PDB file of C-alpha atoms and ligand atoms in Angstrom:
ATOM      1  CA  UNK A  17    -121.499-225.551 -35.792  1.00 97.00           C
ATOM      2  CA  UNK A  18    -124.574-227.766 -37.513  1.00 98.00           C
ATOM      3  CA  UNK A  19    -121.778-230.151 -39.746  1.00 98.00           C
ATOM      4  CA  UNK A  20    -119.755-230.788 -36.531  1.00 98.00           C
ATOM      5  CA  UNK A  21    -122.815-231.165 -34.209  1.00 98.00           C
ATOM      6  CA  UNK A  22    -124.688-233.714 -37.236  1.00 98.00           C
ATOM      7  CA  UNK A  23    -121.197-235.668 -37.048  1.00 98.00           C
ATOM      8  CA  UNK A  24    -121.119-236.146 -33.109  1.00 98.00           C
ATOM      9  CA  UNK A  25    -124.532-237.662 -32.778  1.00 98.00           C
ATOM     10  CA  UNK A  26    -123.969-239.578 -36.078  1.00 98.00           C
ATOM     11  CA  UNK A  27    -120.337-240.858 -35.227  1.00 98.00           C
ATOM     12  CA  UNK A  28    -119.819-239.961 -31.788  1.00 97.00           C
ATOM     13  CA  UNK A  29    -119.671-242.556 -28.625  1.00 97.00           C
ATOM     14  CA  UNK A  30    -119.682-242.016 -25.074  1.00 97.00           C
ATOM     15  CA  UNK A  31    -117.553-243.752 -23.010  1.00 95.00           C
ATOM     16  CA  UNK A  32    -117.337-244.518 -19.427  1.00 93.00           C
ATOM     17  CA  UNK A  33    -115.597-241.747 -17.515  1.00 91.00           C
ATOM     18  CA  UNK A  34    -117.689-238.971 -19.602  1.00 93.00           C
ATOM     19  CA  UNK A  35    -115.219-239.398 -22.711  1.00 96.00           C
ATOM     20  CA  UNK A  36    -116.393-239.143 -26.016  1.00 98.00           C
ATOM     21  CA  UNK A  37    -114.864-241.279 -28.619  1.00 97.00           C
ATOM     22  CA  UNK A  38    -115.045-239.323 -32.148  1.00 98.00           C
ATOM     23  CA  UNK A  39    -112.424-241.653 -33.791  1.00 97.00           C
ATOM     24  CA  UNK A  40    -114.204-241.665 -36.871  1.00 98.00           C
ATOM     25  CA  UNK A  41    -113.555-237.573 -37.823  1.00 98.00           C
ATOM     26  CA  UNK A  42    -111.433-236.216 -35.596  1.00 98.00           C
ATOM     27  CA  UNK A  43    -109.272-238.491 -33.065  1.00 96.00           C
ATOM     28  CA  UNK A  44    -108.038-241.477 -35.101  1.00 97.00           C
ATOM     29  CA  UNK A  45    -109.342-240.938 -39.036  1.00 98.00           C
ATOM     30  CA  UNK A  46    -109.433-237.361 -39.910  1.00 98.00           C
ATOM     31  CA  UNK A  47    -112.260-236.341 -41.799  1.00 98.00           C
ATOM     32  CA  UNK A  48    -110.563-233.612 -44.052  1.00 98.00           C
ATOM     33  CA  UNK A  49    -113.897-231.976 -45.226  1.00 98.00           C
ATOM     34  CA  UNK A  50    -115.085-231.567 -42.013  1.00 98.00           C
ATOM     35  CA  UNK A  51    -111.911-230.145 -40.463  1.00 98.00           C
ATOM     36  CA  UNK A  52    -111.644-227.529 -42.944  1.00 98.00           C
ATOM     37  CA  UNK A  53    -114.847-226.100 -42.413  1.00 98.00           C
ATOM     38  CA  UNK A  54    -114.145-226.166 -38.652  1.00 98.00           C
ATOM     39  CA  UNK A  55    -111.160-224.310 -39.714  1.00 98.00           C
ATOM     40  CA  UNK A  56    -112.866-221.669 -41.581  1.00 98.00           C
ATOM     41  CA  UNK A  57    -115.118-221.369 -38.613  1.00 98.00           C
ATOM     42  CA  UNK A  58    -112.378-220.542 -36.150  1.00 98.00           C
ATOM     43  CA  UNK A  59    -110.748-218.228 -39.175  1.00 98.00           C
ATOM     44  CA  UNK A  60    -113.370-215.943 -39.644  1.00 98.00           C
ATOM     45  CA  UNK A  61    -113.866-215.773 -35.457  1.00 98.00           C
ATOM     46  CA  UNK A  62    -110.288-214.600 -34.652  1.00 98.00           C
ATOM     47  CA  UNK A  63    -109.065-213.104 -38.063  1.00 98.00           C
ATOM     48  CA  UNK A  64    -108.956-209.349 -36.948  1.00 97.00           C
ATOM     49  CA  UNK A  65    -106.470-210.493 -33.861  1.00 98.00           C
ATOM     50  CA  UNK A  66    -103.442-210.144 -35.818  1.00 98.00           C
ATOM     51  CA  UNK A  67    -102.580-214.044 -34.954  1.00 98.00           C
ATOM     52  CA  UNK A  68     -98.871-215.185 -35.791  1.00 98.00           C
ATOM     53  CA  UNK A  69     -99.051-218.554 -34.539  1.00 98.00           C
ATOM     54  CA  UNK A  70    -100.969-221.508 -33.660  1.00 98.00           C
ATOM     55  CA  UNK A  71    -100.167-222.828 -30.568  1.00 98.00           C
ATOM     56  CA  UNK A  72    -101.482-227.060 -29.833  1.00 98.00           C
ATOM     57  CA  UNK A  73    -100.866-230.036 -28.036  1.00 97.00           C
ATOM     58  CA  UNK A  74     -99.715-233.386 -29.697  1.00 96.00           C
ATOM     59  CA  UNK A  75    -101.334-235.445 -30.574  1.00 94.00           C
ATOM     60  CA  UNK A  76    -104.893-235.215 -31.486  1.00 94.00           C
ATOM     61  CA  UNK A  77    -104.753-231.108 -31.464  1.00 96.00           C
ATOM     62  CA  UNK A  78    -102.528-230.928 -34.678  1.00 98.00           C
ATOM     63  CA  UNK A  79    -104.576-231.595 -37.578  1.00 98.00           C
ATOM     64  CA  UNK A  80    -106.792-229.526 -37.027  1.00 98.00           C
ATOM     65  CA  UNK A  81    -104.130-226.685 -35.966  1.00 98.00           C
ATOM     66  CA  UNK A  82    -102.628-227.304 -39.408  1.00 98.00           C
ATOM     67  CA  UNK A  83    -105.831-226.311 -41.343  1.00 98.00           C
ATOM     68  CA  UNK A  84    -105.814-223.236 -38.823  1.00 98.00           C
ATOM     69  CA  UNK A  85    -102.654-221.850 -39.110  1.00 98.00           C
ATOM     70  CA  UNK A  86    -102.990-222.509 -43.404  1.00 98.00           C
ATOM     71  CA  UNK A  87    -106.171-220.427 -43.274  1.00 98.00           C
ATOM     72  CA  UNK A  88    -104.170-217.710 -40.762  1.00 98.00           C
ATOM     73  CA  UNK A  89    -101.456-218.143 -43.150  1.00 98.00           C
ATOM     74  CA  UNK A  90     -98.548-218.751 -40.309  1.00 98.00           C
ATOM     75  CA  UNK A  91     -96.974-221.596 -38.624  1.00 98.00           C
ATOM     76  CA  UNK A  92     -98.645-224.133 -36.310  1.00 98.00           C
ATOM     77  CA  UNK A  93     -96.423-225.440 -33.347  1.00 98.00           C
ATOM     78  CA  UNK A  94     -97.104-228.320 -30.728  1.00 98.00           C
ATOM     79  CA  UNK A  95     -95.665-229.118 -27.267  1.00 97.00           C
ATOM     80  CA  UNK A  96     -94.935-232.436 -26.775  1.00 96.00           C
ATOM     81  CA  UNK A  97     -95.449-234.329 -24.089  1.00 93.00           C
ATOM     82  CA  UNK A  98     -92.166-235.714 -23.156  1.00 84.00           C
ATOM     83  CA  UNK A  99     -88.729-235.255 -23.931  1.00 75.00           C
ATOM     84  CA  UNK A 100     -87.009-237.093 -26.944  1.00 75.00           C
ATOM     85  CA  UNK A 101     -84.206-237.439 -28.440  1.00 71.00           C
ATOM     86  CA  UNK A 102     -85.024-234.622 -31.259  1.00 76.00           C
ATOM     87  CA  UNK A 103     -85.763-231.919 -27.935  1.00 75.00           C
ATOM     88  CA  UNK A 104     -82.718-229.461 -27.334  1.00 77.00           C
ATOM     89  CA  UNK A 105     -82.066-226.007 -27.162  1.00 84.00           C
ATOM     90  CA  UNK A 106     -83.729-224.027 -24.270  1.00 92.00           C
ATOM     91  CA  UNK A 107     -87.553-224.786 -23.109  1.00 96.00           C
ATOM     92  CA  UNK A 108     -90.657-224.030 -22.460  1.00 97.00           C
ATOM     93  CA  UNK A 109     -92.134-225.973 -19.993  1.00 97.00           C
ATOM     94  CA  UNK A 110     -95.702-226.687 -18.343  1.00 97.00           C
ATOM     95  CA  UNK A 111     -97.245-229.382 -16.161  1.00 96.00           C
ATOM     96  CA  UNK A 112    -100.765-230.843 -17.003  1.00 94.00           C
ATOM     97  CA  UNK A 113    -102.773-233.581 -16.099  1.00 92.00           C
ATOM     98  CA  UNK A 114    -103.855-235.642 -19.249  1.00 90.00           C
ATOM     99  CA  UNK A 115    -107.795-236.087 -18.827  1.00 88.00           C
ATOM    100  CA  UNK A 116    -107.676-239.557 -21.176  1.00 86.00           C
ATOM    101  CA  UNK A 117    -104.443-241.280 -20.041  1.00 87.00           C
ATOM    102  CA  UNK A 118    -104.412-240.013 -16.593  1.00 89.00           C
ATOM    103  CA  UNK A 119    -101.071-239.097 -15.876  1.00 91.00           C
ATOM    104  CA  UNK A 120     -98.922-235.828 -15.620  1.00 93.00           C
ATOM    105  CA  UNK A 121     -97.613-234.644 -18.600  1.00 90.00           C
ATOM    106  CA  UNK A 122     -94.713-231.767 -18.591  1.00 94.00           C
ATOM    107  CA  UNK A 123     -95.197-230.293 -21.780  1.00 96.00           C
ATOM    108  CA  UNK A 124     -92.390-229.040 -23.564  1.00 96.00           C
ATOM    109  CA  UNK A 125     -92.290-226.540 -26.425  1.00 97.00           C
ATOM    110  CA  UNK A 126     -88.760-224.949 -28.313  1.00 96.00           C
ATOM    111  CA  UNK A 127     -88.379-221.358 -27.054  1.00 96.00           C
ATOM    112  CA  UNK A 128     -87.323-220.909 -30.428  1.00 97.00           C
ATOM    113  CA  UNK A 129     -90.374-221.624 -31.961  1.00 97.00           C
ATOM    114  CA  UNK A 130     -92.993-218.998 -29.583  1.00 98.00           C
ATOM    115  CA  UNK A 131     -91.294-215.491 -29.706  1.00 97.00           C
ATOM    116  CA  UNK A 132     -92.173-212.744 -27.514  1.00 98.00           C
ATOM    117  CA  UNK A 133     -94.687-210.608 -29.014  1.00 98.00           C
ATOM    118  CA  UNK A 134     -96.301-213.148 -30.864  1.00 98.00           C
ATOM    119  CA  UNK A 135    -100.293-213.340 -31.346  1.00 98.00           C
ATOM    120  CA  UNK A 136    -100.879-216.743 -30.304  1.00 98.00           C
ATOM    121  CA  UNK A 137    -104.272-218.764 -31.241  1.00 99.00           C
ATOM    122  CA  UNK A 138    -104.517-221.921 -29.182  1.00 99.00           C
ATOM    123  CA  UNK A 139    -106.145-224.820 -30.949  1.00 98.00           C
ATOM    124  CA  UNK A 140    -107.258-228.357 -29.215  1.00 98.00           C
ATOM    125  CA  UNK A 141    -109.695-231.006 -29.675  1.00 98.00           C
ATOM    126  CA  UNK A 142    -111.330-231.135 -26.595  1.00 98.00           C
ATOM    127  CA  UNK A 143    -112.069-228.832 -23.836  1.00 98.00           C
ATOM    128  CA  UNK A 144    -112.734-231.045 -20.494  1.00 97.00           C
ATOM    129  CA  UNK A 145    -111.469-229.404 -17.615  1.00 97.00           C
ATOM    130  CA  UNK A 146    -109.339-226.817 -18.608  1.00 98.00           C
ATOM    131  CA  UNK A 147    -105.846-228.102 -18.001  1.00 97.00           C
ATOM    132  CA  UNK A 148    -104.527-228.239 -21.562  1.00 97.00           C
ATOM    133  CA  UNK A 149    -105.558-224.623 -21.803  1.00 98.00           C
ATOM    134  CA  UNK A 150    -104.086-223.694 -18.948  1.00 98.00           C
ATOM    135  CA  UNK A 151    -100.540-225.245 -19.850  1.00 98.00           C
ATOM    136  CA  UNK A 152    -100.450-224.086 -23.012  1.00 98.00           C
ATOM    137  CA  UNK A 153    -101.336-220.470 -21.800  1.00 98.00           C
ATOM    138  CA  UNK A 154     -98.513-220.829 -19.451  1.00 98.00           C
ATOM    139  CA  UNK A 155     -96.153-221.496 -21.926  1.00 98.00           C
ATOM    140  CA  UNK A 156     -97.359-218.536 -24.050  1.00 98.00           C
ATOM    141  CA  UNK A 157     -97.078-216.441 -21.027  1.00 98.00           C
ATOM    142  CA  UNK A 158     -93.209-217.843 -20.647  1.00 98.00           C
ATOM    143  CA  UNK A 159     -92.455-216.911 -23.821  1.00 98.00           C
ATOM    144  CA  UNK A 160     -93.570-213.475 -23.413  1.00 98.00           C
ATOM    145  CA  UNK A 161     -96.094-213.894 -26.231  1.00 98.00           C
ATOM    146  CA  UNK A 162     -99.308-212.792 -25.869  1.00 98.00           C
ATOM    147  CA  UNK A 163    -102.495-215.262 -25.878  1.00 98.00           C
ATOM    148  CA  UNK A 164    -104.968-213.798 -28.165  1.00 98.00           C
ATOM    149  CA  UNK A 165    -107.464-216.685 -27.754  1.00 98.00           C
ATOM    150  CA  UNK A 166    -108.775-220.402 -27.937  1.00 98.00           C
ATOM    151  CA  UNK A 167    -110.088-222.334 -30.115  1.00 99.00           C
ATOM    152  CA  UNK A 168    -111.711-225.850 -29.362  1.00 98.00           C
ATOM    153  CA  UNK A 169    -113.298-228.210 -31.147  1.00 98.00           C
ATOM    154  CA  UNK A 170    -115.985-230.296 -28.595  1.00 98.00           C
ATOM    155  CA  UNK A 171    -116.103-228.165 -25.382  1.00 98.00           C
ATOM    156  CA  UNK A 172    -118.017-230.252 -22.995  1.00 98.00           C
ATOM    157  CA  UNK A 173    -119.641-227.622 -21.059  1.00 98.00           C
ATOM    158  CA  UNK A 174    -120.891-229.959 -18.273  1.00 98.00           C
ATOM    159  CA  UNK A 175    -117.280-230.040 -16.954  1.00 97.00           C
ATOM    160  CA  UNK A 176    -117.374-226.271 -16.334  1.00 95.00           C
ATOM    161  CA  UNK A 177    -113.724-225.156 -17.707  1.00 98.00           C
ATOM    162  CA  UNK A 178    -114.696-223.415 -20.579  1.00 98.00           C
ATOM    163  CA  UNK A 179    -117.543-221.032 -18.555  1.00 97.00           C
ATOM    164  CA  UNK A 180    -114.122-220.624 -16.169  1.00 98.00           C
ATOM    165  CA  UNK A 181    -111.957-219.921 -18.949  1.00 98.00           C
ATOM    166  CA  UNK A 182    -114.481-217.278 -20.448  1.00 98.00           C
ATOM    167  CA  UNK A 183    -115.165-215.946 -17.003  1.00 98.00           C
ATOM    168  CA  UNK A 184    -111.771-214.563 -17.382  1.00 98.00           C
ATOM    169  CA  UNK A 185    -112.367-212.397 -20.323  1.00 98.00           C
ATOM    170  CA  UNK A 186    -110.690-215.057 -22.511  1.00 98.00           C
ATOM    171  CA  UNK A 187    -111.864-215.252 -26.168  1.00 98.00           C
ATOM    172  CA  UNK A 188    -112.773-218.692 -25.966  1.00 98.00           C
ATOM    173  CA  UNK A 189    -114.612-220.107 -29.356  1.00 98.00           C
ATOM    174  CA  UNK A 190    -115.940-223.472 -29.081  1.00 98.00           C
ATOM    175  CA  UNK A 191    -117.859-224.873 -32.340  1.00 98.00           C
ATOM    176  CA  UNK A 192    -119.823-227.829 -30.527  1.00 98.00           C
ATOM    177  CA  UNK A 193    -120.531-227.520 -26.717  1.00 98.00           C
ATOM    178  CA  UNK A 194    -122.225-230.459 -24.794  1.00 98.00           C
ATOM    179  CA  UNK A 195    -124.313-229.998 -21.971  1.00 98.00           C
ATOM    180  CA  UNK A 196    -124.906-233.336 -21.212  1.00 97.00           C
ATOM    181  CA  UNK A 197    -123.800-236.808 -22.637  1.00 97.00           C
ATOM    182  CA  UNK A 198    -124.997-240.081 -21.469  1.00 94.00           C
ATOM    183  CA  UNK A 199    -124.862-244.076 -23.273  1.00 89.00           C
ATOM    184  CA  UNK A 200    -128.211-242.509 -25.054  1.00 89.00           C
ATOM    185  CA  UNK A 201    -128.458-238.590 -25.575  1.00 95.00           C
ATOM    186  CA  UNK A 202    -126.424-235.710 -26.041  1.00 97.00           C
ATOM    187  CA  UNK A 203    -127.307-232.196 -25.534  1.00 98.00           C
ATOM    188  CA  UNK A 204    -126.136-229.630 -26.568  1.00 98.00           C
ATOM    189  CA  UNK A 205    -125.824-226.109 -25.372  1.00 96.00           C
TER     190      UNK A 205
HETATM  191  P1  5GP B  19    -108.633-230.992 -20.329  1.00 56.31           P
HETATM  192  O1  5GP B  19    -107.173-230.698 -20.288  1.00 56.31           O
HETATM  193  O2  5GP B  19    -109.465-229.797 -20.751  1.00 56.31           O
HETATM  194  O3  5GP B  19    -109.146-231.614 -19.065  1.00 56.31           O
HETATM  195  O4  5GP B  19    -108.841-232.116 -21.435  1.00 56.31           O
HETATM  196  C1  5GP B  19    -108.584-231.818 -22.781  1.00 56.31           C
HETATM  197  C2  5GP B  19    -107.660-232.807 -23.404  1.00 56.31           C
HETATM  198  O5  5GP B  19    -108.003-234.137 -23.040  1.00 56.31           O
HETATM  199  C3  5GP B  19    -107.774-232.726 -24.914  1.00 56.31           C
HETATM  200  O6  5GP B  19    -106.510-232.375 -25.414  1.00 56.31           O
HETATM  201  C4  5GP B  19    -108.186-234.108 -25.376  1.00 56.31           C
HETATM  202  O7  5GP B  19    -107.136-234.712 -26.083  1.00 56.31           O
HETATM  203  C5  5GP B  19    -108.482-234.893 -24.128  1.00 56.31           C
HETATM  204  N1  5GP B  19    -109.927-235.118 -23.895  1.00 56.31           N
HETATM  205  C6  5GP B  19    -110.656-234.629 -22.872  1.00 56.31           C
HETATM  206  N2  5GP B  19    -111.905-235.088 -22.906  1.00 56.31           N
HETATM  207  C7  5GP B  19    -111.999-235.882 -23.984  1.00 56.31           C
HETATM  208  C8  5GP B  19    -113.078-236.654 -24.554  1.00 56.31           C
HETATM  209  O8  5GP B  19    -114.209-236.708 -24.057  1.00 56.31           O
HETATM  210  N3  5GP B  19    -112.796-237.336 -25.686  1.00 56.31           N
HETATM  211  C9  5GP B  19    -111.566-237.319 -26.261  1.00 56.31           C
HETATM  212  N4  5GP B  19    -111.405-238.030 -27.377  1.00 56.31           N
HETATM  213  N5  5GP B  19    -110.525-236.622 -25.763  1.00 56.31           N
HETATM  214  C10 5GP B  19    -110.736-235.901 -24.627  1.00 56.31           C
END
């Protein structure tokens, strides 16, 4: 996607540790424009899939599952990464490694709120290595909904996950995929 490609080179930093920073649209401010045409993007990929919700992970997945799920016209949910206070009822739950703070996350999701049968759309912000997908499909599949797809934002194709994911006959849609990223380029696919 041009817009979203134009606002990584213009905005976009690479940190050590292959990271991009892209607080300035997407991770810290939210650039509304440009999320909703990211979400008509991902709309008009997946709207003959009969989706019924929109499946993220907090934090930085949710705005842009928001403007998803409005176009879709159904709810967006989010696991969380830890247990609080507001958590009861029975859960979902599914282990994954968080690529930026480097720790093990059990993600936890209200069975309540992903019903079997459901059409679910997963939505994130980054694809690195695949684990976020990969918990959040497990939690579809413990729900006994069915997981019609994914949806990223910045794939970064150098790291492999998504050519796994699609590999696997996953609908994976990615609107910006890097091949490469250094201090002073990045390519993309
Ligand atoms: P994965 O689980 O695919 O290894 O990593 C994806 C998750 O890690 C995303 O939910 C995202 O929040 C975070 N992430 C991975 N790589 C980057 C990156 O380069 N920049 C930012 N801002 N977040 C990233």
């Amino acid at each position: 996607m041009e817009i979203l490609r134009q606002a990584i080179l213009e905005k976009g930093r690479v940190l050590p540790g292959n990271v991009l920073k892209v607080g300035a649209f997407l991770n810290n401010q939210l650039d509304v424009k440009l999320l909703s045409s990211m979400a008509d993007e991902i709309y008009n990929h997946f709207n003959n899939k009969g989706i019924t919700k929109i499946l993220t992970v907090e934090a930085s997945g949710i705005a842009l599952a928001v403007l998803v799920a409005e176009r879709f016209g159904v709810n967006a949910v989010f696991a969380k990464k830890s247990k609080t206070a507001n958590v009861d009822g029975e859960l979902l739950t599914a282990e994954c490694y968080s690529y930026t703070h480097k720790v093990m996350n059990n993600l936890i999701l209200g069975k309540e709120f992903l019903l079997p049968g459901e059409n679910v759309l997963v939505v994130d912000d980054f694809l690195a290595n695949g684990q976020a997908v990969y918990a959040l499909k497990t939690l579809v599949e413990k729900a006994g909904a069915n997981f019609s797809g994914v949806a990223i934002a910045i794939e970064k194709g150098f790291q492999g996950a998504g050519d796994k994911i699609r590999g696997e006959g996953i609908d994976l849609y990615s609107l910006a995929i890097i091949d490469s990223m250094s201090d002073s380029q990045i390519v993309f696919r």
